[in-house]
Amino acid sequence: MNREQPALQSNDATAESNWEFVRLHEYRVPSVPARSAAAKAWASFKGVFRHAADDAQAPIKKEAELRALPEVRLQHLVPPIDWTAAAQALDVALADSRFSSAATAAVPFVIGQPHCGHTRIVGRWGEGHDAVPIEAPTVEQILAGDRRWFDAWP
C-alpha cells in the first residue's frame, strides 16, 4: 500500500470531507462564527415581539409527531450516514502510526462525544483494512477482572 494514499476509497473521489481526526492535545472547541451568533441574537430579539398569530410559520410537523414515526419511515426521510469519508479521515490520521515499528508504536484511541458514530467509523476503517473485529467484554467481566474473554481473540 502506498503511504500517501489511504486504503479506503470513496465513491466520489472529488468530494471534500468534513471529517478530521486530531491528536487530543491539539483539539480545540470550535468557536461560533460571528454570522451564526448574530443570526441567533436577531432570532431571539424577534421572538420577543412575535405574536401568537405567527403560527403560519410553524413547522409542518411538530417534534412530538416526528418522534412517533416508525423507524422505517424515518429511514426514508433521513438516509443512513455513509461513514466512508470519516473512515478515510481516520485512515489519514493513523497513517504514521501504521508504519512505525510495532515495538515502539503507541496504541491509538478514538475519543469523541457520545453517539457520534465512532463505532461505525472504526468498523468501516477496519473493513477497509481486513481487520478482525473482537467482541468487547461485558461490564460484569470487566468489574470481576475476568480475563477469559481474551480467549475469544483470533
N, CA and C of each residue as an Amber inpcrd file, in Angstrom:
protein
   462
   0.8440000  -1.1750000   0.0000000   0.0000000   0.0000000   0.0000000
   0.8870000   1.2350000   0.0000000   0.5370000   2.2090000  -0.7870000
   1.2730000   3.4530000  -0.8750000   0.9970000   4.2960000   0.3640000
   2.0130000   4.8210000   0.9640000   1.8610000   5.5660000   2.2060000
   1.0540000   6.8480000   2.0110000   1.1400000   7.4730000   0.8570000
   0.4360000   8.7280000   0.6260000  -1.0470000   8.5290000   0.3540000
  -1.4640000   7.3260000  -0.0580000  -2.8510000   7.0970000  -0.3900000
  -3.5220000   6.2500000   0.6750000  -4.6680000   6.7090000   1.1860000
  -5.3960000   5.8990000   2.1510000  -5.9040000   4.6140000   1.5090000
  -6.0610000   3.5730000   2.3160000  -6.5180000   2.2760000   1.8110000
  -7.9940000   2.3120000   1.4490000  -8.7540000   3.1940000   2.0480000
 -10.1820000   3.2650000   1.7950000 -10.4410000   4.1660000   0.6040000
 -11.2900000   3.7400000  -0.2920000 -11.6130000   4.5290000  -1.4730000
 -13.0500000   5.0110000  -1.3660000 -13.2710000   6.2510000  -1.7440000
 -14.5980000   6.8470000  -1.7180000 -15.2900000   6.6120000  -3.0420000
 -16.6240000   6.6110000  -3.0080000 -17.3880000   6.5180000  -4.2370000
 -17.2190000   7.7730000  -5.0750000 -17.0260000   8.9050000  -4.4420000
 -16.8610000  10.1770000  -5.1390000 -15.5200000  10.7610000  -4.7390000
 -14.5130000  10.5640000  -5.5630000 -13.1470000  10.9680000  -5.2130000
 -12.9940000  12.4740000  -5.1190000 -13.8870000  13.2320000  -5.7590000
 -13.7480000  14.6860000  -5.7500000 -14.4330000  15.3360000  -4.5590000
 -15.2300000  14.5760000  -3.8310000 -15.9610000  15.1460000  -2.7000000
 -14.9970000  15.5020000  -1.5690000 -15.1870000  16.7010000  -1.0340000
 -14.3600000  17.1040000   0.1010000 -14.9550000  16.5400000   1.3720000
 -14.0960000  16.1770000   2.2850000 -14.5490000  15.5970000   3.5400000
 -14.6060000  16.6710000   4.6210000 -15.6230000  16.5930000   5.4270000
 -15.7420000  17.4790000   6.5850000 -15.1360000  16.8420000   7.8180000
 -14.5900000  15.6540000   7.6720000 -14.0460000  14.9140000   8.7980000
 -12.5590000  15.1640000   8.9530000 -12.1570000  15.2960000  10.2130000
 -10.7400000  15.4090000  10.5320000 -10.5380000  14.8650000  11.9400000
  -9.5690000  13.9960000  12.0940000  -9.2060000  13.4800000  13.4050000
  -7.9220000  14.1810000  13.8200000  -7.9040000  14.6940000  15.0350000
  -6.7260000  15.4040000  15.5350000  -6.2510000  14.7320000  16.8160000
  -5.0020000  14.9730000  17.1330000  -4.4700000  14.4590000  18.4060000
  -5.1850000  15.1830000  19.5480000  -5.3330000  14.4820000  20.6560000
  -6.1060000  15.0200000  21.7730000  -5.5730000  16.3670000  22.2430000
  -4.2610000  16.5330000  22.3250000  -3.7000000  17.7940000  22.8080000
  -3.8600000  18.9280000  21.7880000  -4.2330000  18.6070000  20.5450000
  -4.4480000  19.6320000  19.5210000  -5.9110000  20.0470000  19.4090000
  -6.8070000  19.3340000  20.0860000  -8.2370000  19.6060000  19.9590000
  -8.6060000  20.9340000  20.6160000  -9.3960000  21.7110000  19.9220000
  -9.9330000  22.9670000  20.4450000 -11.4300000  22.9870000  20.1590000
 -12.2140000  23.4660000  21.1040000 -13.6500000  23.5940000  20.8960000
 -13.8670000  24.6310000  19.7990000 -14.6590000  24.2860000  18.7700000
 -14.8680000  25.2480000  17.6900000 -15.5790000  26.4960000  18.1950000
 -15.1730000  27.6270000  17.6830000 -15.8420000  28.8700000  18.0650000
 -17.0560000  29.0640000  17.1680000 -18.0690000  29.7260000  17.6980000
 -19.2730000  30.0030000  16.9320000 -18.9550000  31.1380000  15.9680000
 -19.1850000  30.9360000  14.6620000 -18.9220000  32.0250000  13.7240000
 -19.7650000  33.2480000  14.0670000 -19.2150000  34.4240000  13.8340000
 -19.9180000  35.6730000  14.1580000 -21.2580000  35.7430000  13.4450000
 -21.3070000  35.2480000  12.2240000 -22.5460000  35.2850000  11.4570000
 -23.6310000  34.4620000  12.1460000 -23.2680000  33.2700000  12.6460000
 -24.2220000  32.4160000  13.3540000 -24.6770000  33.0600000  14.6500000
 -23.7300000  33.6190000  15.3850000 -24.0710000  34.2740000  16.6510000
 -25.0150000  35.4380000  16.4070000 -24.7470000  36.2210000  15.3610000
 -25.6090000  37.3650000  15.0470000 -27.0000000  36.8880000  14.6370000
 -27.0790000  35.8160000  13.8550000 -28.3730000  35.2840000  13.4270000
 -29.1770000  34.7960000  14.6220000 -28.5220000  34.1160000  15.5660000
 -29.2210000  33.6370000  16.7620000 -29.7040000  34.8040000  17.6140000
 -28.8700000  35.8310000  17.7530000 -29.2520000  37.0020000  18.5380000
 -30.4460000  37.7060000  17.8910000 -30.4370000  37.8460000  16.5750000
 -31.5350000  38.5050000  15.8670000 -32.8200000  37.6910000  16.0200000
 -32.7310000  36.3490000  15.9170000 -33.9020000  35.4920000  16.0790000
 -34.4660000  35.6200000  17.4960000 -33.6070000  35.6950000  18.4880000
 -34.0730000  35.8810000  19.8680000 -34.7670000  37.2230000  20.0340000
 -34.1850000  38.2470000  19.4480000 -34.7610000  39.6000000  19.5300000
 -36.1340000  39.6290000  18.8720000 -36.2680000  39.0170000  17.6990000
 -37.5560000  38.9890000  17.0070000 -38.5710000  38.1810000  17.7990000
 -38.1080000  37.1260000  18.4830000 -39.0150000  36.2960000  19.2640000
 -39.7000000  37.0520000  20.3880000 -39.0580000  38.1070000  20.8950000
 -39.6540000  38.9150000  21.9590000 -40.9150000  39.6080000  21.4620000
 -40.9070000  40.0320000  20.1960000 -42.0200000  40.8070000  19.6440000
 -42.9750000  39.9720000  18.7930000 -42.7370000  38.7010000  18.6990000
 -43.5830000  37.8360000  17.8710000 -44.9090000  37.5800000  18.5820000
 -45.9690000  37.5620000  17.8190000 -47.3160000  37.3170000  18.3650000
 -47.7380000  35.8870000  18.0750000 -48.7660000  35.4480000  18.7260000
 -49.3050000  34.1070000  18.5080000 -49.8370000  33.9510000  17.0910000
 -50.1240000  35.0480000  16.3960000 -50.6440000  34.9960000  15.0310000
 -49.5940000  34.4950000  14.0310000 -48.3690000  34.3820000  14.4590000
 -47.3000000  33.9470000  13.5700000 -47.2450000  32.4280000  13.4450000
 -48.3140000  31.7370000  13.8220000 -48.3370000  30.2790000  13.7440000
 -48.2530000  29.7720000  12.3120000 -48.4730000  30.6570000  11.3330000
 -48.3770000  30.2460000   9.9310000 -46.9550000  29.8170000   9.5900000
 -45.9730000  30.3060000  10.3390000 -44.5850000  29.9400000  10.0920000
 -44.1530000  28.7190000  10.8990000 -45.0850000  28.1060000  11.5930000
 -44.7600000  26.9320000  12.4100000 -44.3730000  25.7630000  11.4990000
 -43.5640000  24.8490000  11.9840000 -43.1840000  23.7010000  11.1620000
 -44.4060000  22.8640000  10.7920000 -44.2970000  22.1540000   9.6970000
 -45.4150000  21.3430000   9.2150000 -45.7530000  20.2520000  10.2230000
 -44.7520000  19.5850000  10.7630000 -44.9680000  18.5510000  11.7770000
 -44.2630000  18.9600000  13.0580000 -44.9390000  18.7910000  14.1350000
 -44.3440000  19.0930000  15.4260000 -43.3470000  17.9890000  15.7950000
 -42.3910000  18.3210000  16.6490000 -41.3330000  17.3810000  17.0200000
 -41.9060000  16.0990000  17.6210000 -42.9340000  16.2140000  18.4530000
 -43.5270000  15.0300000  19.0770000 -44.0970000  14.0840000  18.0230000
 -44.6770000  14.6380000  16.9450000 -45.2130000  13.8000000  15.8780000
 -44.0890000  13.1000000  15.1200000 -42.9780000  13.7920000  14.9130000
 -41.8500000  13.1860000  14.2080000 -41.2700000  12.0280000  15.0080000
 -41.1860000  12.1870000  16.3030000 -40.6350000  11.1190000  17.1300000
 -41.5510000   9.8930000  17.1250000 -42.8250000  10.0940000  16.8140000
 -43.7650000   8.9820000  16.7940000 -43.6980000   8.1990000  15.4830000
 -42.9810000   8.6900000  14.4960000 -42.8790000   7.9790000  13.2280000
 -42.1440000   6.6560000  13.4260000 -42.5930000   5.6290000  12.7280000
 -41.8760000   4.3510000  12.8270000 -40.4870000   4.4730000  12.1970000
 -39.5890000   3.5940000  12.6180000 -38.1880000   3.6190000  12.1680000
 -38.0830000   3.5410000  10.6460000 -38.9410000   2.7590000  10.0150000
 -38.9020000   2.6020000   8.5620000 -39.1780000   3.9370000   7.8700000
 -40.1610000   4.6770000   8.3500000 -40.4780000   5.9850000   7.7460000
 -39.3620000   6.9800000   7.9980000 -38.7500000   6.9250000   9.1930000
 -37.6390000   7.8280000   9.4910000 -36.4600000   7.5590000   8.5590000
 -36.1960000   6.2920000   8.2480000 -35.0950000   5.9500000   7.3530000
 -35.3230000   6.4860000   5.9480000 -36.5950000   6.5770000   5.5380000
 -36.8890000   7.1500000   4.2260000 -36.6990000   8.6620000   4.2310000
 -36.9880000   9.2970000   5.3540000 -36.8140000  10.7520000   5.4550000
 -35.3490000  11.1320000   5.5690000 -34.6120000  10.3710000   6.3760000
 -33.1910000  10.6530000   6.6030000 -32.4230000   9.3670000   6.3340000
 -31.7160000   9.3070000   5.2070000 -30.9910000   8.0680000   4.9010000
 -29.8470000   7.8400000   5.8810000 -29.3980000   6.5940000   6.0140000
 -28.2750000   6.3100000   6.9150000 -27.0150000   7.0540000   6.4620000
 -26.1710000   7.3730000   7.4100000 -24.9360000   8.1000000   7.1270000
 -23.9260000   7.1600000   6.4890000 -23.2580000   7.6410000   5.4370000
 -22.1660000   6.8900000   4.8240000 -20.8980000   7.2840000   5.5850000
 -20.3260000   6.3390000   6.3020000 -19.1810000   6.6150000   7.1660000
 -17.8450000   6.5010000   6.4330000 -17.8580000   6.3440000   5.1060000
 -16.6240000   6.1600000   4.3500000 -15.6890000   7.3580000   4.4880000
 -16.2160000   8.5670000   4.3650000 -15.3650000   9.7640000   4.4600000
 -14.7320000   9.8720000   5.8480000 -15.4970000   9.5460000   6.8790000
 -14.9500000   9.5850000   8.2360000 -13.8710000   8.5200000   8.4100000
 -14.0950000   7.3370000   7.8410000 -13.0960000   6.2690000   7.9270000
 -11.8310000   6.6540000   7.1620000 -11.9860000   7.3580000   6.0560000
 -10.8210000   7.8380000   5.3080000 -10.0320000   8.8470000   6.1330000
 -10.7350000   9.7400000   6.8320000 -10.0570000  10.7180000   7.6910000
  -9.3100000  10.0030000   8.8170000  -9.9170000   8.9690000   9.3700000
  -9.2380000   8.1800000  10.4030000  -8.0200000   7.4830000   9.8140000
  -8.1330000   6.9890000   8.6020000  -7.0140000   6.3360000   7.9290000
  -5.8410000   7.3000000   7.7670000  -6.1340000   8.5240000   7.3920000
  -5.0830000   9.5400000   7.2410000  -4.4380000   9.8280000   8.5990000
  -5.2720000   9.9490000   9.6450000  -4.7520000  10.2590000  10.9820000
  -3.8770000   9.1300000  11.5270000  -4.1990000   7.9000000  11.1610000
  -3.4410000   6.7530000  11.6670000  -2.2800000   6.3550000  10.7630000
  -2.1190000   7.0160000   9.6360000  -1.1180000   6.6160000   8.6450000
   0.2760000   6.5220000   9.2560000   0.6820000   7.4890000  10.0290000
   2.0220000   7.4570000  10.6060000   2.1850000   6.3110000  11.6010000
   1.1630000   6.0490000  12.4110000   1.2960000   5.0000000  13.4140000
   1.3270000   3.6160000  12.7970000   0.6940000   3.4210000  11.6380000
   0.7050000   2.1050000  10.9970000   2.0830000   1.7350000  10.4900000
   2.8870000   2.7230000  10.1220000   4.1750000   2.4410000   9.5310000
   5.3200000   2.5100000  10.5240000   5.0130000   2.7910000  11.7750000
   6.0750000   2.8080000  12.7780000   6.3250000   1.3840000  13.2630000
   7.4240000   1.2030000  13.9270000   7.8040000  -0.1070000  14.4370000
   6.7780000  -0.5920000  15.4580000   6.4080000  -1.8510000  15.3800000
   5.4170000  -2.4070000  16.2980000   5.9020000  -2.3490000  17.7470000
   7.2030000  -2.4160000  17.9560000   7.7460000  -2.4040000  19.3080000
   7.6310000  -1.0200000  19.9440000   7.6760000   0.0350000  19.1320000
   7.6400000   1.3890000  19.6870000   6.3200000   2.0930000  19.4480000
   5.4040000   1.4650000  18.7280000   4.1360000   2.1100000  18.3880000
   3.2270000   2.2040000  19.6060000   2.5690000   3.3350000  19.7370000
   1.5770000   3.5110000  20.7890000   0.2280000   3.0050000  20.2780000
  -0.6360000   2.6190000  21.1820000  -1.9720000   2.1840000  20.8040000
  -2.8220000   3.4360000  20.6200000  -3.4040000   3.6340000  19.4290000
  -4.2330000   4.8300000  19.2310000  -5.6230000   4.6360000  19.8240000
  -6.1890000   5.6960000  20.3510000  -7.5490000   5.7070000  20.8730000
  -8.3480000   6.7300000  20.0870000  -9.6090000   6.4310000  19.8160000
 -10.5160000   7.3820000  19.1800000 -11.4210000   7.8990000  20.2820000
 -11.3040000   9.1910000  20.5780000 -12.0500000   9.8030000  21.6700000
 -12.9660000  10.8640000  21.0830000 -14.2120000  10.8740000  21.4990000
 -15.1440000  11.8700000  20.9910000 -16.4050000  11.9090000  21.8200000
 -17.3330000  12.7180000  21.3700000 -18.6040000  12.8620000  22.0660000
 -19.4200000  11.5800000  21.9020000 -20.3010000  11.3070000  22.8680000
 -21.1540000  10.1140000  22.7590000 -22.0600000  10.2000000  21.5310000
 -22.3970000   9.0740000  20.9820000 -23.3390000   8.9380000  19.8720000
 -22.8890000   9.6670000  18.6090000 -21.5900000   9.7200000  18.3740000
 -21.0630000  10.3770000  17.1670000 -20.6300000   9.3740000  16.1070000
 -21.0020000   8.1250000  16.2580000 -20.7170000   7.1390000  15.2300000
 -19.3200000   6.5580000  15.2450000 -18.6200000   6.6960000  16.3510000
 -17.2460000   6.1950000  16.3910000 -17.1640000   4.6880000  16.1660000
 -18.1230000   3.9550000  16.6860000 -18.1280000   2.5060000  16.4830000
 -18.2430000   2.1940000  14.9950000 -19.1250000   2.9050000  14.3040000
 -19.2970000   2.6650000  12.8720000 -18.0880000   3.1360000  12.0730000
 -17.4840000   4.2480000  12.4860000 -16.3070000   4.7720000  11.7870000
 -15.1440000   3.7800000  11.9010000 -14.8700000   3.3340000  13.1240000
 -13.7680000   2.3890000  13.3310000 -14.0910000   1.0670000  12.6420000
 -15.3500000   0.6550000  12.6770000 -15.7500000  -0.5720000  11.9770000
 -15.5340000  -0.4590000  10.4760000 -15.9040000   0.6770000   9.9140000
 -15.7040000   0.9050000   8.4700000 -14.2140000   0.9420000   8.1360000
 -13.4330000   1.5720000   9.0050000 -11.9840000   1.6110000   8.8140000
 -11.4220000   0.1850000   8.8340000 -11.8950000  -0.6160000   9.7910000
 -11.4460000  -1.9990000   9.9050000 -11.8030000  -2.8280000   8.6820000
 -12.9990000  -2.6050000   8.1160000 -13.3880000  -3.3100000   6.8910000
 -12.4210000  -2.9970000   5.7600000 -11.9910000  -1.7490000   5.6710000
 -11.0690000  -1.3430000   4.6180000  -9.6770000  -1.9230000   4.7920000
  -9.3710000  -2.4140000   5.9850000  -8.0460000  -2.9780000   6.2660000
  -8.1140000  -4.4610000   6.6140000  -9.2510000  -5.0880000   6.3260000
  -9.4630000  -6.5110000   6.6060000  -9.1520000  -6.8630000   8.0590000
  -9.5080000  -5.9640000   8.9690000  -9.2890000  -6.2140000  10.3990000
 -10.3440000  -7.1930000  10.9090000  -9.9620000  -7.9860000  11.8780000
 -10.8820000  -8.9350000  12.5010000 -11.4790000  -8.2660000  13.7370000
 -12.8050000  -8.0810000  13.7670000 -13.4070000  -7.4520000  14.9460000
 -13.3370000  -8.3720000  16.1590000 -13.1190000  -7.7690000  17.3080000
 -13.0390000  -8.5170000  18.5630000 -14.1980000  -8.0710000  19.4420000
 -14.9270000  -9.0290000  19.9420000 -16.0720000  -8.7260000  20.7980000
 -15.5940000  -8.1140000  22.1100000 -16.2130000  -7.0280000  22.5160000
 -15.8430000  -6.3550000  23.7620000 -16.2970000  -7.1930000  24.9580000
 -15.5820000  -7.1050000  26.0650000 -16.0170000  -7.8320000  27.2630000
 -17.2720000  -7.1820000  27.8430000 -18.0170000  -7.9460000  28.6040000
 -19.1970000  -7.4000000  29.2550000 -18.7630000  -6.5720000  30.4670000
 -19.6620000  -5.7720000  30.9570000 -19.3870000  -4.9600000  32.1400000
 -19.0400000  -5.8670000  33.3110000 -19.7620000  -6.9830000  33.4320000
 -19.5220000  -7.9160000  34.5300000 -18.1090000  -8.4970000  34.4570000
 -17.6530000  -8.8360000  33.2450000 -16.3080000  -9.3850000  33.0840000
 -15.2510000  -8.3480000  33.4620000 -15.4760000  -7.1220000  33.0860000
 -14.5190000  -6.0600000  33.4170000 -14.4560000  -5.8530000  34.9260000
 -15.6320000  -5.7290000  35.5710000 -15.6730000  -5.4630000  37.0040000
 -15.1210000  -6.6280000  37.8270000 -15.2840000  -7.8520000  37.3170000
 -14.7870000  -9.0250000  38.0420000 -13.3210000  -9.3140000  37.7380000
 -12.7300000  -8.5720000  36.8120000 -11.3440000  -8.8420000  36.4430000
 -11.2010000 -10.1480000  35.6810000 -12.2890000 -10.6090000  35.0750000
 -12.3030000 -11.8700000  34.3320000 -11.5970000 -11.6770000  32.9890000
 -10.4760000 -12.3260000  32.8270000  -9.6910000 -12.1620000  31.6010000
  -9.9470000 -13.2920000  30.6010000 -10.9540000 -14.1380000  30.8340000
 -11.2450000 -15.2310000  29.9230000 -11.7360000 -14.7410000  28.5570000
 -12.2180000 -13.5080000  28.4940000 -12.6870000 -13.0000000  27.1980000
 -11.5310000 -12.8680000  26.2110000 -10.2960000 -12.8390000  26.7260000
  -9.1370000 -12.8170000  25.8220000  -9.0500000 -14.1200000  25.0150000
  -9.5960000 -15.2140000  25.5620000  -9.5410000 -16.4910000  24.8710000
 -10.3130000 -16.4730000  23.5560000 -11.2640000 -15.5660000  23.4320000
 -12.0720000 -15.4720000  22.2120000 -11.3470000 -14.7250000  21.1000000
 -10.2060000 -14.1310000  21.3980000  -9.4670000 -13.3710000  20.3760000
  -8.9310000 -14.3140000  19.3180000  -8.9450000 -13.8870000  18.0720000
  -8.3800000 -14.7230000  16.9970000  -6.8710000 -14.8390000  17.1170000
